[in-house]
Short mmCIF file of C-alpha atoms in Angstrom, two decimals:
data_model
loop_
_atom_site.label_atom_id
_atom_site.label_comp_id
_atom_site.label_asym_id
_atom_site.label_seq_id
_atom_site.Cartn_x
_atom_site.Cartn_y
_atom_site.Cartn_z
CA UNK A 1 -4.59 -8.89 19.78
CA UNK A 2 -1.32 -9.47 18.13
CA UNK A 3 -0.29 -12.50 16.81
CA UNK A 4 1.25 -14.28 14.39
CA UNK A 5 -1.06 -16.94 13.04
CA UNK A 6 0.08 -19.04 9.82
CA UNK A 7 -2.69 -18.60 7.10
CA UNK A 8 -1.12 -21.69 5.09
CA UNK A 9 -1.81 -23.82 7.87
CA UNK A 10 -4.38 -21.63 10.13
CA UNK A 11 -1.30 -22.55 13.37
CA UNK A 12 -0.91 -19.69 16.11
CA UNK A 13 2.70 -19.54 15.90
CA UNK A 14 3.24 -16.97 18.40
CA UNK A 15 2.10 -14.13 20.52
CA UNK A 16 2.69 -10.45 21.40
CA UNK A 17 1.76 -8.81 24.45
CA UNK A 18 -0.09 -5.32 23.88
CA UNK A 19 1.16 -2.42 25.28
CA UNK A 20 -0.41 -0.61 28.15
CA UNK A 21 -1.47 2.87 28.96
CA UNK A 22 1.79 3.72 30.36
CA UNK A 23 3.96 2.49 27.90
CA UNK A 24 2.29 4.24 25.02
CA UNK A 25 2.46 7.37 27.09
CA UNK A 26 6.19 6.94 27.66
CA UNK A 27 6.42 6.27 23.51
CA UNK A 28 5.30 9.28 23.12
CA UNK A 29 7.50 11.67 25.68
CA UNK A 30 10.47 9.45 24.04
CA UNK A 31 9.51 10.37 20.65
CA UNK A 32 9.03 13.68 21.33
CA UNK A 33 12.33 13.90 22.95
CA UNK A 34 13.75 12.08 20.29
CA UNK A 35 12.45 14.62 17.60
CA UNK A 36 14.28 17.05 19.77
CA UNK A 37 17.82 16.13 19.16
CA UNK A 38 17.43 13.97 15.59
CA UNK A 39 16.11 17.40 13.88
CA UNK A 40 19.53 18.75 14.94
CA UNK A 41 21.55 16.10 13.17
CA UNK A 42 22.68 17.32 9.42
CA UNK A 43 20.78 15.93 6.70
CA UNK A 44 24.03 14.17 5.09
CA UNK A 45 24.06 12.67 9.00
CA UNK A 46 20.24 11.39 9.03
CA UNK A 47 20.71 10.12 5.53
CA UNK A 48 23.88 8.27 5.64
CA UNK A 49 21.53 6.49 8.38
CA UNK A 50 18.92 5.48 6.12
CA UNK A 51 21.34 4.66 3.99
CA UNK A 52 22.66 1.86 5.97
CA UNK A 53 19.21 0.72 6.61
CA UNK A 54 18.55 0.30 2.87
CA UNK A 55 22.27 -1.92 2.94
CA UNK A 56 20.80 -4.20 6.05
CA UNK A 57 17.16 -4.65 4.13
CA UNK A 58 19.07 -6.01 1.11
CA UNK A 59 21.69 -7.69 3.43
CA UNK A 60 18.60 -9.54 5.23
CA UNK A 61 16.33 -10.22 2.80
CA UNK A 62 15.56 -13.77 2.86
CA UNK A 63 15.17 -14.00 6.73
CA UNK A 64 13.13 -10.98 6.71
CA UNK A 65 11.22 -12.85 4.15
CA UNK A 66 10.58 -15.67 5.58
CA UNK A 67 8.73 -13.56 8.30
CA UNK A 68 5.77 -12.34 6.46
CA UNK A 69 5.51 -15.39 4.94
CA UNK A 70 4.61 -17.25 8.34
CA UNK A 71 2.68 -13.80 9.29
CA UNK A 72 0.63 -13.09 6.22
CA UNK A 73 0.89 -15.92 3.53
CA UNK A 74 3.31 -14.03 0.68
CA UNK A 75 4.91 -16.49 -1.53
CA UNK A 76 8.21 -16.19 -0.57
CA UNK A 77 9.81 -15.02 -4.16
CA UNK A 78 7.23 -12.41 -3.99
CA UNK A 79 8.41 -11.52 -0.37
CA UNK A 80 12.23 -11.00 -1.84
CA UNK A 81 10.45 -8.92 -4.62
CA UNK A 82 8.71 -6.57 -1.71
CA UNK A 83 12.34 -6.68 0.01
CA UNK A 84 13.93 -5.22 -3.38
CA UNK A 85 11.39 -2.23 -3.31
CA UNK A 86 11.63 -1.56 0.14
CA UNK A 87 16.10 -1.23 -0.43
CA UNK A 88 15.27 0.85 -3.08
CA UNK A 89 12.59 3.32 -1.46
CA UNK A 90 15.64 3.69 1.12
CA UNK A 91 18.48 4.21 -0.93
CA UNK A 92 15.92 6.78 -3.07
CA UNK A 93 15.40 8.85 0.08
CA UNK A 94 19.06 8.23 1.49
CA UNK A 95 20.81 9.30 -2.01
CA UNK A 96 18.36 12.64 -2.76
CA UNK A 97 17.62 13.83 0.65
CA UNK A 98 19.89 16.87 0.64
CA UNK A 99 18.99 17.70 -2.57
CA UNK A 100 14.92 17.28 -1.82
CA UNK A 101 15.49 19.38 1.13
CA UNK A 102 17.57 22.06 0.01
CA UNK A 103 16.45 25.91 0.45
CA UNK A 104 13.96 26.68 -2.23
CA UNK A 105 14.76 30.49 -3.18
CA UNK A 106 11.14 32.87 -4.29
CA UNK A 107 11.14 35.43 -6.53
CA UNK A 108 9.25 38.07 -4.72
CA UNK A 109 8.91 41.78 -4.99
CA UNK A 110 10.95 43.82 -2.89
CA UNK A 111 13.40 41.41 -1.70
CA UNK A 112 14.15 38.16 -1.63
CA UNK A 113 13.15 34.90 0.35
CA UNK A 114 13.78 30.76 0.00
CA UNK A 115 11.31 28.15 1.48
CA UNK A 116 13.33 26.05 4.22
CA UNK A 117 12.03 22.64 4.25
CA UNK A 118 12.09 21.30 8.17
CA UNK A 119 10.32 18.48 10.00
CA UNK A 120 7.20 19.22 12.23
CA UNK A 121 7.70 16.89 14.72
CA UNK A 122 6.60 13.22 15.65
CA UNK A 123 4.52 11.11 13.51
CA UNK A 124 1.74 8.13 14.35
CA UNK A 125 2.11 5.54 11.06
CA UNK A 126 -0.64 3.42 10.65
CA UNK A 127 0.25 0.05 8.71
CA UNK A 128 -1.30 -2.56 7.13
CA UNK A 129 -0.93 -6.23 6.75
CA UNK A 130 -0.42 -7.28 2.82
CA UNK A 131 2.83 -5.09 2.42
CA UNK A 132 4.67 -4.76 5.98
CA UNK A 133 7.55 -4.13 4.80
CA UNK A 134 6.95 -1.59 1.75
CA UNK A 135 4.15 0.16 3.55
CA UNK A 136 6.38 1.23 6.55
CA UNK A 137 9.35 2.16 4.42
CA UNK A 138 7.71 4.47 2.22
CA UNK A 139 6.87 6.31 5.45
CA UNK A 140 9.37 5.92 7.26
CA UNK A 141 12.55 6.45 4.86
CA UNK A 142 11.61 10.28 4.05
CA UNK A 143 10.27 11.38 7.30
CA UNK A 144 13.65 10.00 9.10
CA UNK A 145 15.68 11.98 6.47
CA UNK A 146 13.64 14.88 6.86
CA UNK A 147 14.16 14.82 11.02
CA UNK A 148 10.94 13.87 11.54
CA UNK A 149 10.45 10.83 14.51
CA UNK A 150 7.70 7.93 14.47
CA UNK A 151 4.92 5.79 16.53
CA UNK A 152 4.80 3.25 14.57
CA UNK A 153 1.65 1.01 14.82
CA UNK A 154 1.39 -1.87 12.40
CA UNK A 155 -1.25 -4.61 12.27
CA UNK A 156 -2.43 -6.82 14.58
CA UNK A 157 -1.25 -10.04 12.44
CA UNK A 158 2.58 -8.12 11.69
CA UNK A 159 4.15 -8.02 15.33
CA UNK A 160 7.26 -10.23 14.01
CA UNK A 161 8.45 -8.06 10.71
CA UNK A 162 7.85 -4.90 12.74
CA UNK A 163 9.76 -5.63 15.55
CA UNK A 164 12.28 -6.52 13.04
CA UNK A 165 12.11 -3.19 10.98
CA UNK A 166 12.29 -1.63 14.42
CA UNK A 167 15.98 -3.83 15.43
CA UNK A 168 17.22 -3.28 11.53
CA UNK A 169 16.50 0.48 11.97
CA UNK A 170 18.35 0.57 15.60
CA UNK A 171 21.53 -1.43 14.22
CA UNK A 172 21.46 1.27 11.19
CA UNK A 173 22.43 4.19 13.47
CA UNK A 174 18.43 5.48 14.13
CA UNK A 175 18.35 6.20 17.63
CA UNK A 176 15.83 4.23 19.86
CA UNK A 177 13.86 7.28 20.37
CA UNK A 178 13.44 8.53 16.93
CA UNK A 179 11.17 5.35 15.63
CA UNK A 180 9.69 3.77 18.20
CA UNK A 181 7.43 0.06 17.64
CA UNK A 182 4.38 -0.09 19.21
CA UNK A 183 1.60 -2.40 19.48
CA UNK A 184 -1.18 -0.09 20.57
CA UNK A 185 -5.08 -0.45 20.72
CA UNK A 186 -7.49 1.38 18.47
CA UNK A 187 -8.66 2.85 21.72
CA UNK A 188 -4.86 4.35 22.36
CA UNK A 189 -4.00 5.53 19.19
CA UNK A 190 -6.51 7.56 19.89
CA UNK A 191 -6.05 9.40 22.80
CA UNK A 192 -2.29 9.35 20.99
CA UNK A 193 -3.61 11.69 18.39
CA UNK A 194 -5.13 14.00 20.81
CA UNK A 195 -1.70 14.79 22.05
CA UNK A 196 -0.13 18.04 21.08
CA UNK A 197 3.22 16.30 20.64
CA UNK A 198 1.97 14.19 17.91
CA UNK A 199 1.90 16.74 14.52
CA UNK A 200 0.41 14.02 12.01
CA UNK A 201 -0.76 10.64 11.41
CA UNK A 202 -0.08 8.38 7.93
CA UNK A 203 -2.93 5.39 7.48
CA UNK A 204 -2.91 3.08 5.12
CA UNK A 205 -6.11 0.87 5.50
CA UNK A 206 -9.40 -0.06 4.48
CA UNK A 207 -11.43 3.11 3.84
CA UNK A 208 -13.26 2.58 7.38
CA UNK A 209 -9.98 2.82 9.50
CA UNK A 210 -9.24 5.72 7.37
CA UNK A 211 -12.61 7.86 8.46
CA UNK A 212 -11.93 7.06 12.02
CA UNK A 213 -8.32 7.65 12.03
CA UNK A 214 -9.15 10.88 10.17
CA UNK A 215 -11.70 11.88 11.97
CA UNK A 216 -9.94 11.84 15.17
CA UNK A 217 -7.06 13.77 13.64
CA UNK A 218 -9.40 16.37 12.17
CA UNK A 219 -10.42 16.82 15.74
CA UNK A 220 -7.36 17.43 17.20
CA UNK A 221 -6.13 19.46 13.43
CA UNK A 222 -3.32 16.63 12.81
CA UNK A 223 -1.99 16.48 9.46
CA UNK A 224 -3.07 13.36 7.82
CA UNK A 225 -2.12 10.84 4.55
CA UNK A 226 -4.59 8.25 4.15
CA UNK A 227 -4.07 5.40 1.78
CA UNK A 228 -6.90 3.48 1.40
CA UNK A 229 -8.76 1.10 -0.96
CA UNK A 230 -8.86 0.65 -4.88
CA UNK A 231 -10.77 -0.57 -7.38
CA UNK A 232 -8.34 0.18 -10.00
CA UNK A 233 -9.63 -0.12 -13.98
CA UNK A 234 -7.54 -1.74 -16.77
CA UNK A 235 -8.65 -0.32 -19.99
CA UNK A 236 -7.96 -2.55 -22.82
CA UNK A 237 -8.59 -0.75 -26.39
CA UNK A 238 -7.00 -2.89 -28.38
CA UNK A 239 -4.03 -4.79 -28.75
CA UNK A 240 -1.47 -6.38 -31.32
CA UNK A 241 -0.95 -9.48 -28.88
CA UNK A 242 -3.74 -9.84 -27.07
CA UNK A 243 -1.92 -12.83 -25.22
CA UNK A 244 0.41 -10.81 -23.85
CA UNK A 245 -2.09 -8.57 -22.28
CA UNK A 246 -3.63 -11.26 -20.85
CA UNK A 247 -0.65 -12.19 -19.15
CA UNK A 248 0.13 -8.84 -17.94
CA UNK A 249 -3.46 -8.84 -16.53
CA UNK A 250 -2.98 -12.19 -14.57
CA UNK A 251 0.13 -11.27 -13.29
CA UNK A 252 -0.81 -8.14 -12.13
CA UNK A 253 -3.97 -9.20 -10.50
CA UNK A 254 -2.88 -12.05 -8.94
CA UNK A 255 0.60 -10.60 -7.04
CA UNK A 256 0.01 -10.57 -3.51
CA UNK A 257 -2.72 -12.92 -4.16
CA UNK A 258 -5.23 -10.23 -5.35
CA UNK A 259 -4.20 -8.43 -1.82
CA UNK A 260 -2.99 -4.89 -3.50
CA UNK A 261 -4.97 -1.80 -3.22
CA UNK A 262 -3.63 -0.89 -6.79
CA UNK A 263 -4.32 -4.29 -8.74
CA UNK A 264 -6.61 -3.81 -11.99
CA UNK A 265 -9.34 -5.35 -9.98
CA UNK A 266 -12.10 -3.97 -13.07
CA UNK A 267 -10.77 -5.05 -16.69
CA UNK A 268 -12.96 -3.15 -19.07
CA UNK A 269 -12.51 -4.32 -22.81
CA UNK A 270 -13.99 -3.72 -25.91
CA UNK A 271 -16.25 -5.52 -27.46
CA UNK A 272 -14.28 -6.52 -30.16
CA UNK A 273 -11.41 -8.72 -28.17
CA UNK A 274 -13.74 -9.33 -25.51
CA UNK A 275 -14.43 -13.04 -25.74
CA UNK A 276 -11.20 -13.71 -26.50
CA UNK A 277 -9.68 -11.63 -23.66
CA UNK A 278 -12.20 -13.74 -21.24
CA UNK A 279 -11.16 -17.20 -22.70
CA UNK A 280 -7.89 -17.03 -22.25
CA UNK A 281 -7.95 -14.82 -19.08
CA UNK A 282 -9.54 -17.64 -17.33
CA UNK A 283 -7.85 -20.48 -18.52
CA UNK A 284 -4.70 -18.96 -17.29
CA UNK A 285 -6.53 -17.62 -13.76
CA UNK A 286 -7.77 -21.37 -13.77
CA UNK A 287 -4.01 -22.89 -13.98
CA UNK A 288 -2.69 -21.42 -10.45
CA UNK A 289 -2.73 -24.13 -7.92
CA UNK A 290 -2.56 -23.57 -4.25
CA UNK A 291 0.99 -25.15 -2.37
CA UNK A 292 3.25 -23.95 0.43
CA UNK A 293 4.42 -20.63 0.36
CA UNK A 294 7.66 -21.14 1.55
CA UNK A 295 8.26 -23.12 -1.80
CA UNK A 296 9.20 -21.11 -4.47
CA UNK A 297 7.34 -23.60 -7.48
CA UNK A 298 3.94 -22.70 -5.17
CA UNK A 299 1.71 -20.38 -7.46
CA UNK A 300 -0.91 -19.53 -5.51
CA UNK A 301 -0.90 -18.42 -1.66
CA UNK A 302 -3.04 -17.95 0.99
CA UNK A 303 -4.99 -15.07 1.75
CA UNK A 304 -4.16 -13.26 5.10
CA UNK A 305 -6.53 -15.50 7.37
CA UNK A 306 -9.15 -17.56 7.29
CA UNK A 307 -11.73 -14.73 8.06
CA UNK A 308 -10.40 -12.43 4.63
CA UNK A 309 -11.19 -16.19 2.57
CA UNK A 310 -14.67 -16.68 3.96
CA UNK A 311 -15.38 -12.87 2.92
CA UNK A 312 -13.95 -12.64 0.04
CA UNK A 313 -16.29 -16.27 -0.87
CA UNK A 314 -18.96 -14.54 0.32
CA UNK A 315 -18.79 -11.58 -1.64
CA UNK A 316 -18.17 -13.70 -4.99
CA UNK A 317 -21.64 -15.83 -4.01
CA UNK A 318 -23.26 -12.53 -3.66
CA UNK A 319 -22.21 -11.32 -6.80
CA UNK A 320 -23.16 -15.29 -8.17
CA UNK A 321 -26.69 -14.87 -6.39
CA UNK A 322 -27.35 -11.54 -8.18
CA UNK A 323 -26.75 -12.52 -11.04
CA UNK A 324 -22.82 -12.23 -12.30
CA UNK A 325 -21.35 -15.42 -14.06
CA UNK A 326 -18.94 -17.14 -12.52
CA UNK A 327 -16.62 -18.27 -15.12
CA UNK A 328 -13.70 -19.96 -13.13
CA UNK A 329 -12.71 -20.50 -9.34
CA UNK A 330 -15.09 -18.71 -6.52
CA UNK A 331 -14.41 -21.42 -3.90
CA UNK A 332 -12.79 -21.90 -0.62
CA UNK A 333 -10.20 -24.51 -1.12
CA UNK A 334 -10.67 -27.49 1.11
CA UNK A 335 -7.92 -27.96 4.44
CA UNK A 336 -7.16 -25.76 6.92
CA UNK A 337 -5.40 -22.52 5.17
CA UNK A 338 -6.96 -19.48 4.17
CA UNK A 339 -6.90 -20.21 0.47
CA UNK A 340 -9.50 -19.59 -2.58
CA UNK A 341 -9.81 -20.39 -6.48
CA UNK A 342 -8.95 -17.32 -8.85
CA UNK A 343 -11.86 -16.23 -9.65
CA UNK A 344 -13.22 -14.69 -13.00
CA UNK A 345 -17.04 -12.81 -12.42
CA UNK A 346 -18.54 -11.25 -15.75
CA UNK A 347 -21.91 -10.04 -16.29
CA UNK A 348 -21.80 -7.71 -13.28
CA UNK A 349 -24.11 -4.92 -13.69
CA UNK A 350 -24.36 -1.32 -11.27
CA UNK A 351 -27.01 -2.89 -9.46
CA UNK A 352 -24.99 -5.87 -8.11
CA UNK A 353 -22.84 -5.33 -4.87
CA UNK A 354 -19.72 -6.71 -6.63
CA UNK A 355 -20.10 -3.18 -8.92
CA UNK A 356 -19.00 -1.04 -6.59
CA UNK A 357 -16.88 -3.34 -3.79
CA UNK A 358 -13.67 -3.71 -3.65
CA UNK A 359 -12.85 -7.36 -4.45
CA UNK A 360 -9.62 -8.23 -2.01
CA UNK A 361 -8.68 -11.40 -3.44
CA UNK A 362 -7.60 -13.68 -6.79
CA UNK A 363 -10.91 -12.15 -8.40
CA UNK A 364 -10.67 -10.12 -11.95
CA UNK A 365 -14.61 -8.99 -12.88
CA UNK A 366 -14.61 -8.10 -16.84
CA UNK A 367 -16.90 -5.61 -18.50
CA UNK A 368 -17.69 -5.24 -22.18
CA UNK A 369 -17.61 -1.87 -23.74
CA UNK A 370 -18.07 -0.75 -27.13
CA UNK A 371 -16.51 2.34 -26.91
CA UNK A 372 -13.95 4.79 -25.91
CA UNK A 373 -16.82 6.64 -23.86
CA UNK A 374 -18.06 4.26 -22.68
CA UNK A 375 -14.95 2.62 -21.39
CA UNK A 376 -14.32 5.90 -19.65
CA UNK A 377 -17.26 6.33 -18.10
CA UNK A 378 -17.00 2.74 -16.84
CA UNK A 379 -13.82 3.21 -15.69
CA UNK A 380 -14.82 6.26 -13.42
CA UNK A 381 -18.03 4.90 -12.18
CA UNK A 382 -16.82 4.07 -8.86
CA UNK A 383 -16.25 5.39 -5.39
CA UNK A 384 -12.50 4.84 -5.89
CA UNK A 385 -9.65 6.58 -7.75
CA UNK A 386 -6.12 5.20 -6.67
CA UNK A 387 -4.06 3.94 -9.59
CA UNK A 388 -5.70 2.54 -13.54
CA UNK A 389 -3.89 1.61 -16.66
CA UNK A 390 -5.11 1.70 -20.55
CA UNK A 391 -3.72 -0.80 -23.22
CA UNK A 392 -3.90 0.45 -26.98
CA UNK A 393 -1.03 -0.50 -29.78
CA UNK A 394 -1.81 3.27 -30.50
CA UNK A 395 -0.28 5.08 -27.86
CA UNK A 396 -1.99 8.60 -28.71
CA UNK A 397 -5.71 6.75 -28.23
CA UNK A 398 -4.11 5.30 -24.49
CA UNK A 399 -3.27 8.85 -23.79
CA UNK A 400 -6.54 10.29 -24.86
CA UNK A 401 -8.38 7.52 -23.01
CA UNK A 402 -5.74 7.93 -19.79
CA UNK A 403 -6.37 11.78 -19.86
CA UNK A 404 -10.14 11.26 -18.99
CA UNK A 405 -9.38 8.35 -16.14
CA UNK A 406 -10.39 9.73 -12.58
CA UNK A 407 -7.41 8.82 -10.60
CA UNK A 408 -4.54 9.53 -9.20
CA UNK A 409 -2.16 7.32 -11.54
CA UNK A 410 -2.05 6.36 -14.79
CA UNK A 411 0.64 3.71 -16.46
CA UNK A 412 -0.24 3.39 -20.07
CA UNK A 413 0.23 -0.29 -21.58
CA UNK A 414 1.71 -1.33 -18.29
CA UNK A 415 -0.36 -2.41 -15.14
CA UNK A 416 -0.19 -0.18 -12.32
CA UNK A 417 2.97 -0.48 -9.64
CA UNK A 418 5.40 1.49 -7.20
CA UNK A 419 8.41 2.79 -7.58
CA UNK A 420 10.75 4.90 -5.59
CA UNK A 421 10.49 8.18 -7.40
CA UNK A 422 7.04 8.18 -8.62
CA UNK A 423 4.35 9.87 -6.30
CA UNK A 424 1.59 6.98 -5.08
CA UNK A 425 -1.97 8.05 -3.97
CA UNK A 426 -5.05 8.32 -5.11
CA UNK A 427 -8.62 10.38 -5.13
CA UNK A 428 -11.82 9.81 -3.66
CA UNK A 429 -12.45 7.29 -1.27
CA UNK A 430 -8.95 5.82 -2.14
CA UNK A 431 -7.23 8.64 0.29
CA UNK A 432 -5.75 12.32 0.29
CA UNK A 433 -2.13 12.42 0.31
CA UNK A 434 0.94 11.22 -1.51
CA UNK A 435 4.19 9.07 -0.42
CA UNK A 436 6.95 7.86 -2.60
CA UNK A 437 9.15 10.18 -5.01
CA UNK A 438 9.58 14.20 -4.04
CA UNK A 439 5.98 14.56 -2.70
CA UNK A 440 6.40 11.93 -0.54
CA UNK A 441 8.96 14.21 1.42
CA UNK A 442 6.29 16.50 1.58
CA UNK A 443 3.42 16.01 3.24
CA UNK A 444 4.60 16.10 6.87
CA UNK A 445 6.77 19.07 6.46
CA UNK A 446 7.09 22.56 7.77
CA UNK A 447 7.53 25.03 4.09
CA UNK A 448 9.12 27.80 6.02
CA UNK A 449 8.89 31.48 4.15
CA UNK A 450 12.11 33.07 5.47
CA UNK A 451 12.34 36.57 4.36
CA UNK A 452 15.71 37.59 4.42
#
């Protein structure tokens, strides 16, 4: 079940033995035990170790790198890039715990109390593949300054970078029973939730892993964050250089190789710059060539394996056979890695399965509109509501427009990202919950009312 298979080259570099019954079971009575003693530690303690963990990302950033690149396919300047955010979501955490966590006093009648802000207990994380080491740090940094401990469970084709997340946290100072790596079975995470030592569970995941995850924790009344899929709109109104919005589309569609749950994945421009906006979107889509991701002149990557190409083909052929015009790329590229041609669909109406899919790949699908409503409606006509972003030279017509966008983020004239002190999540089926920034501390913590 876990391995580490090169998508580049499609070579089973190495393998990971899954954990048994008993070993998950003694996870969990170490966690617990863990949670025990780290809760007692000060917060200027528990943050000076995160701290240190932030100094030891940055310090081992191009061998940690190099991992995912083998694991998943990143290009390995894009790797460094995840690296950078992953320092920074650490040093965020490390440098504004005490003050995130500080008493919160109530003005109440007839006395007075504060809100003490403590840790519940230990935590199940859930990871993915496309960011592994973003997606653990922005649950992991706050929850080990707020004393909470962690199972952490990351994906099948990850065992390498979380083993090494798990060593970089140990040398930091984080005791060995306060974030524990485990590669578990669907079937044992489980029975893990059922526990009444485990108090929550954070998912990040493809909306079906995200009903079963959450339905087990409903069952057992587990707190739960689910980050899940996106099929994030990029409004574009108008624009004084429409080349540079075209650029800002292609980069921001094609990082990760179209493997981000918050990429514009729908660009939805008026009718006015729409023909333009399509010409030059696909000549540049049409100009990224696939190479070695270890080399840093490579533009294009593989996707995670060979299985996420042949679907992601399949659901462009679809959209093809229905009737959507394929106006560049939509082909697996010939040899052994998982790779595919950026893609451009247009023409894709509601009754198409491409209208409502997410596309998890180099594929931008472009929709003319020929007005502000319409735009809007467009734009929340989908089972998704993570991140968007609207373009306009006027910024009080992007604001009006942004106001009306169903999600849960909006970046005006700038494509949708993450950042250490901004709140991430999204509506819908794209999850309940928020990590990153203040609320990020939040969601697995115990708001105390102490009267005094």
């Amino acid at each position: 079940m876990y391995k580490v298979t090169n998508p580049a080259t499609g070579e089973v570099v190495e393998n990971f033995a899954t954990a048994t019954d008993d070993e998950i079971r003694d996870a969990i009575d170490r966690a617990h035990r863990g949670y025990l003693s780290w809760r007692e530690r000060p917060v200027a303690e528990r943050a000076g170790i995160v701290k240190r963990a932030a100094e030891l990302f940055a310090e081992r950033t191009d061998e940690l790198a190099a991992i995912i690149t083998t694991e998943m396919g990143k290009r390995i300047e894009e790797g460094k890039g995840e690296l950078a955010t992953v320092v920074d979501i650490f040093t965020y955490y490390a440098e504004n715990g005490e003050s995130l966590l500080a008493d919160e006093p109530l003005t109440i009648k007839g006395g007075e109390a504060v809100i003490q802000k403590c840790p519940i207990g230990v935590l199940v994380g859930i990871m993915p593949w496309n960011y592994p080491y973003y997606q653990v740090a922005r649950f992991a940094a706050p929850n080990l300054v707020l004393g909470n401990t962690i199972l952490l469970k990351h994906a099948p084709n990850c065992p390498k970078s979380s083993a090494a997340i798990e060593s970089l946290l140990r040398e930091a100072g984080v005791p060995a029973d306060a974030y524990i790596n485990v590669y578990a079975t669907h079937d044992q995470i489980a029975w893990t939730l059922a526990d009444p030592r485990i108090q929550g569970v954070s998912l990040t995941g493809s909306e079906r892993a995200g009903a079963a995850v959450a339905a087990e924790a409903g069952k057992n009344l587990k707190k739960v964050v689910l980050e899940l899929g996106g099929s994030d709109p990029m409004v574009i109104l108008d624009a004084d250089d429409l080349g540079e919005t075209v650029e800002i589309a292609v980069a921001s569609r094609m990082g990760n190789t179209g493997q981000a749950c918050n990429a514009p994945k729908r660009m939805i421009v008026m009718s006015g710059i729409y023909d333009e906006f399509v010409e030059k979107l696909s000549k540049k889509m049409s100009q990224y060539t696939p190479g070695d991701p270890t080399d840093p002149a490579t533009t294009l990557a593989p996707l995670s394996s060979k299985e996420a190409a042949e679907r992601l083909v399949d659901q462009i052929e679809t959209a093809v056979r229905q009737g959507a015009t394929l106006r560049v790329g939509g082909r697996h590229v010939e040899g052994p890695g998982a790779y595919v041609e950026p893609t451009v669909l247009t023409d894709v109406t509601p009754e198409m399965d491409a209208y409502s899919e997410e596309l998890f790949g180099p594929v931008a699908v472009v929709y003319r509109v020929n007005s502000e409503a319409e735009a809007i409606e467009l734009a929340n006509d989908t089972p998704y509501g993570l991140g968007s972003s609207v373009f306009s030279a006027d910024l009080d017509r992007a604001r009006r427009v942004g106001a009306r966008i169903e999600a849960g983020m909006v970046y005006l004239n700038a494509a949708g990202g993450s950042q250490a002190d901004l709140p991430f999540g999204g509506i819908k089926l794209s999850g309940v919950g928020r990590e990153l920034g203040p609320l990020g501390m939040e969601e697995f913590m115990n708001k105390k009312v102490f009267r005094l």
